[in-house]
PDB file of C-alpha atoms in Angstrom:
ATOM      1  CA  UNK A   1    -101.191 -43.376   5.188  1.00 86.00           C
ATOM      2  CA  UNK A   2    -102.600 -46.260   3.284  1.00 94.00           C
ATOM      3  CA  UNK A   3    -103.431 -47.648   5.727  1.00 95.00           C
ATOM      4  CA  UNK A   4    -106.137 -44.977   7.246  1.00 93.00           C
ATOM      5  CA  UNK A   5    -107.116 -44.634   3.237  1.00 97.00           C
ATOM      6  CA  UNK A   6    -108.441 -48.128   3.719  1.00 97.00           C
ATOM      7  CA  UNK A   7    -109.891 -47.688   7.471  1.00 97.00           C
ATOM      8  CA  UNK A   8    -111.594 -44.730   5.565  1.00 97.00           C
ATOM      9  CA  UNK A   9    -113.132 -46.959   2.946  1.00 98.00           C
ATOM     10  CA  UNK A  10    -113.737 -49.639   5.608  1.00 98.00           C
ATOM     11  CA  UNK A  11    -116.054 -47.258   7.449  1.00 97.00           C
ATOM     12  CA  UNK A  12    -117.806 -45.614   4.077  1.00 98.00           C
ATOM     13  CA  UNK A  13    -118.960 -49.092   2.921  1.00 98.00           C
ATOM     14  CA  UNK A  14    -119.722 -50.208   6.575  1.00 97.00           C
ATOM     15  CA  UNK A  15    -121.931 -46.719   6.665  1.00 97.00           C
ATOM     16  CA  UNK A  16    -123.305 -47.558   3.545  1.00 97.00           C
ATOM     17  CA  UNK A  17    -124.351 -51.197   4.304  1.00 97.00           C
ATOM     18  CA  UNK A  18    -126.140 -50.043   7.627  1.00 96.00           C
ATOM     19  CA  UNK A  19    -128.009 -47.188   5.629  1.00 96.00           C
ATOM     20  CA  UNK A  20    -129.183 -50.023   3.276  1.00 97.00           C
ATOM     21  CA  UNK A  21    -130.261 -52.300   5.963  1.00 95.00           C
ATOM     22  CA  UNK A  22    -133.011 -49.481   6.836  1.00 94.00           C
ATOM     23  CA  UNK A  23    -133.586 -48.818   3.273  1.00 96.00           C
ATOM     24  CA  UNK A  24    -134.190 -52.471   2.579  1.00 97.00           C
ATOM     25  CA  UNK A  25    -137.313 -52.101   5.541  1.00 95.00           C
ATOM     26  CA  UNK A  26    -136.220 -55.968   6.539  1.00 94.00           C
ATOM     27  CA  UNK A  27    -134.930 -56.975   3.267  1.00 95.00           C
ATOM     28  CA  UNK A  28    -138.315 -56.674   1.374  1.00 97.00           C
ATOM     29  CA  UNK A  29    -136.781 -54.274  -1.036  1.00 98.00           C
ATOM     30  CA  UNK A  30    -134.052 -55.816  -3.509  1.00 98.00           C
ATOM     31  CA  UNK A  31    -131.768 -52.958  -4.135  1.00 98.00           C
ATOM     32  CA  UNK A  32    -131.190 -51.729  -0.402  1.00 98.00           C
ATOM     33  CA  UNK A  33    -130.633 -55.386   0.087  1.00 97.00           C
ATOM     34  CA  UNK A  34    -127.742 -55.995  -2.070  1.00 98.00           C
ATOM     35  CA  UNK A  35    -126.341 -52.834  -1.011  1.00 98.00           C
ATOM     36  CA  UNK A  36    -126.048 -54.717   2.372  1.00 98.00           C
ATOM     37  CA  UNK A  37    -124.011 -57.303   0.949  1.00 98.00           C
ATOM     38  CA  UNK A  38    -121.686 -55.016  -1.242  1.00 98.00           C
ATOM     39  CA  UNK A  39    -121.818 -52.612   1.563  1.00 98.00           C
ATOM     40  CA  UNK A  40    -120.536 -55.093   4.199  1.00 98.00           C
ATOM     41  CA  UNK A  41    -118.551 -57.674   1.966  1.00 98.00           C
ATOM     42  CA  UNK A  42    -116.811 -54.278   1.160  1.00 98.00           C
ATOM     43  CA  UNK A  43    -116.053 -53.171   4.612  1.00 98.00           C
ATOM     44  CA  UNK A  44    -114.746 -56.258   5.854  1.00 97.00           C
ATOM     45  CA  UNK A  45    -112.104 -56.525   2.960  1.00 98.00           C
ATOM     46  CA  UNK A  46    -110.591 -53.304   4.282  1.00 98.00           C
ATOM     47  CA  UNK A  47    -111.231 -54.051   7.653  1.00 97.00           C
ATOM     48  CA  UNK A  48    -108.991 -56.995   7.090  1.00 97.00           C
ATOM     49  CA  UNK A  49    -106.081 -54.924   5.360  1.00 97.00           C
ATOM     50  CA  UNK A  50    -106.016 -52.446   8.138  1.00 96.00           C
ATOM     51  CA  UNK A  51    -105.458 -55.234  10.451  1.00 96.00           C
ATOM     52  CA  UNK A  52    -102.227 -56.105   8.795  1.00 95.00           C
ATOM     53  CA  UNK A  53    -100.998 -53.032  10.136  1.00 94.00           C
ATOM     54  CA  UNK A  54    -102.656 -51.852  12.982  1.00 93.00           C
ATOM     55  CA  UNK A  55    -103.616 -54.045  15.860  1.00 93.00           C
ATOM     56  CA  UNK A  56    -107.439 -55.476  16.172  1.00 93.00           C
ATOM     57  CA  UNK A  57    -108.536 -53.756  19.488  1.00 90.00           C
ATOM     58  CA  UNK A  58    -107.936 -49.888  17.961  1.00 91.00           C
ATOM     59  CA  UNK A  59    -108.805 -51.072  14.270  1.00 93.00           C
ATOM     60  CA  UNK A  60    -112.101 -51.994  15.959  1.00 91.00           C
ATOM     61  CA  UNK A  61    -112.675 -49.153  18.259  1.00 92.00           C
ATOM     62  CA  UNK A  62    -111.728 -46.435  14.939  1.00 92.00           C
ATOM     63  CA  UNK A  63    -113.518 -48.223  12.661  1.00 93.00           C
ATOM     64  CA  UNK A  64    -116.655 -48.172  15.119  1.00 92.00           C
ATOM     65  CA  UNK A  65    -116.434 -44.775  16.524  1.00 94.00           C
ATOM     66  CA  UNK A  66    -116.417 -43.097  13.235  1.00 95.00           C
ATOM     67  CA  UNK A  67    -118.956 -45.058  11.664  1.00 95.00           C
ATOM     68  CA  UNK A  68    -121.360 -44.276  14.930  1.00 94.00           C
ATOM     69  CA  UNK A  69    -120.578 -40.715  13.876  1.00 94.00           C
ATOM     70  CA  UNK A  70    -121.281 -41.382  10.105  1.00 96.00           C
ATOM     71  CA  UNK A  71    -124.736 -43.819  10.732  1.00 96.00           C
ATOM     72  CA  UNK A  72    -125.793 -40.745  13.384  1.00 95.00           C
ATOM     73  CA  UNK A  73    -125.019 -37.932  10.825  1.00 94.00           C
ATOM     74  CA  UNK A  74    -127.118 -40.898   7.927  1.00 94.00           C
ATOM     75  CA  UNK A  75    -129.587 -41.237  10.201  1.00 95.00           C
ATOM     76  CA  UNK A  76    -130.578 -37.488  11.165  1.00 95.00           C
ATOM     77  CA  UNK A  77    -129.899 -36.013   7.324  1.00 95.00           C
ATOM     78  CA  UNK A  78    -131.146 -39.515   5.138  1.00 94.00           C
ATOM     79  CA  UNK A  79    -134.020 -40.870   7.537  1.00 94.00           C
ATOM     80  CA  UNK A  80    -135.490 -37.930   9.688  1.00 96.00           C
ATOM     81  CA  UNK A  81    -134.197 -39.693  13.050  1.00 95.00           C
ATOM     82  CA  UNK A  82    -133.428 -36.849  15.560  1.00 95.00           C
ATOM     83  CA  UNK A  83    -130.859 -36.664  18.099  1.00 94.00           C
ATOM     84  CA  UNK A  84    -131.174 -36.010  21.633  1.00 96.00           C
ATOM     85  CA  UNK A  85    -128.669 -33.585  23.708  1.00 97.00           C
ATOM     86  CA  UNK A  86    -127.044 -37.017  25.159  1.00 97.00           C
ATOM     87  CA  UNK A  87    -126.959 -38.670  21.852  1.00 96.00           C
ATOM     88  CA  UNK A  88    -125.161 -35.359  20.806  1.00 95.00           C
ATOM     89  CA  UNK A  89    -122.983 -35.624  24.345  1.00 97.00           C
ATOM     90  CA  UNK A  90    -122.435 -39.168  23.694  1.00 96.00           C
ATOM     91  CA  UNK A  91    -121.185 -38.952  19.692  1.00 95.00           C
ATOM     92  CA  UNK A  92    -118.968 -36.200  21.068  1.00 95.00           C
ATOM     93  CA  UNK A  93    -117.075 -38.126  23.323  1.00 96.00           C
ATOM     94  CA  UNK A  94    -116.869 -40.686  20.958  1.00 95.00           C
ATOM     95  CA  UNK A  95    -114.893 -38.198  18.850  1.00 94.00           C
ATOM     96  CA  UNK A  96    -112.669 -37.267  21.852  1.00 95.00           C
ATOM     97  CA  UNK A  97    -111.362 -41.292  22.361  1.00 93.00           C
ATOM     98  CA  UNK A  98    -110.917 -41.182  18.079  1.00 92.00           C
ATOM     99  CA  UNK A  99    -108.982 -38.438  18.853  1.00 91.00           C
ATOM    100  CA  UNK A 100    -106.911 -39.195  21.736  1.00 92.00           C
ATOM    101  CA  UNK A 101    -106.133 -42.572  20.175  1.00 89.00           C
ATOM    102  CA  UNK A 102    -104.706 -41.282  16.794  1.00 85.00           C
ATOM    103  CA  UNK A 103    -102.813 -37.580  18.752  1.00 88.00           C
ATOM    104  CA  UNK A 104    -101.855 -39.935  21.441  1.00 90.00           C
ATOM    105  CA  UNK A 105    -101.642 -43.685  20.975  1.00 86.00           C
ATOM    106  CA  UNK A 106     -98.288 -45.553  20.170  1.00 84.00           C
ATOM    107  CA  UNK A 107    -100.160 -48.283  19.136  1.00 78.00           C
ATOM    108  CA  UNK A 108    -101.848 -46.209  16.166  1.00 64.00           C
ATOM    109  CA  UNK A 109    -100.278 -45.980  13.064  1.00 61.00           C
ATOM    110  CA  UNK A 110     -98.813 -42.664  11.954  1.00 55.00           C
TER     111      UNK A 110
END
């Protein structure tokens, strides 16, 4: 359970980081920009923890699906950007594989 606690964090600072980079409109604005280094220093420190536990290849693959889903949701509700039906489609079945990995996986932890 710890481990997904820090997969969770992993993906909130990773979220955050990426919402600064198009805050910081090409790092001309100071704050956004050192929110991209806490945001990503952060995420990679418990990226690396999960990895202790659970193998790269579905660390990677959860940690990037959800944070698709969390930069989409950022994106549309923070910065106006719409979404399309296929960008809705596509986020959806991203969803489905987070899904099917953690019901369904051995190689998850549980």
């Amino acid at each position: 359970m710890k481990t997904y606690v820090f997969l969770l964090f992993a993906v909130l600072f990773e979220t955050f980081g990426t919402s600064c980079l198009q805050a910081s409109q090409q790092l001309t604005r100071f704050w956004p920009s050192v929110g991209i280094v806490v945001g990503f220093g952060g995420a990679f420190w418990f990226f690396m923890q999960v990895l202790k536990v659970i193998p790269l290849g579905v660390t990677y693959a959860l940690w990037s699906g959800i944070g698709i889903v969390l930069i989409s949701t950022s994106g549309y509700f923070v910065f106006g950007q719409k979404l399309d039906f296929w960008a809705v489609v596509g986020i959806a079945l991203i969803i489905a594989g987070i899904v099917v990995i953690n019901l369904l996986s051995q190689t998850s932890v549980h």
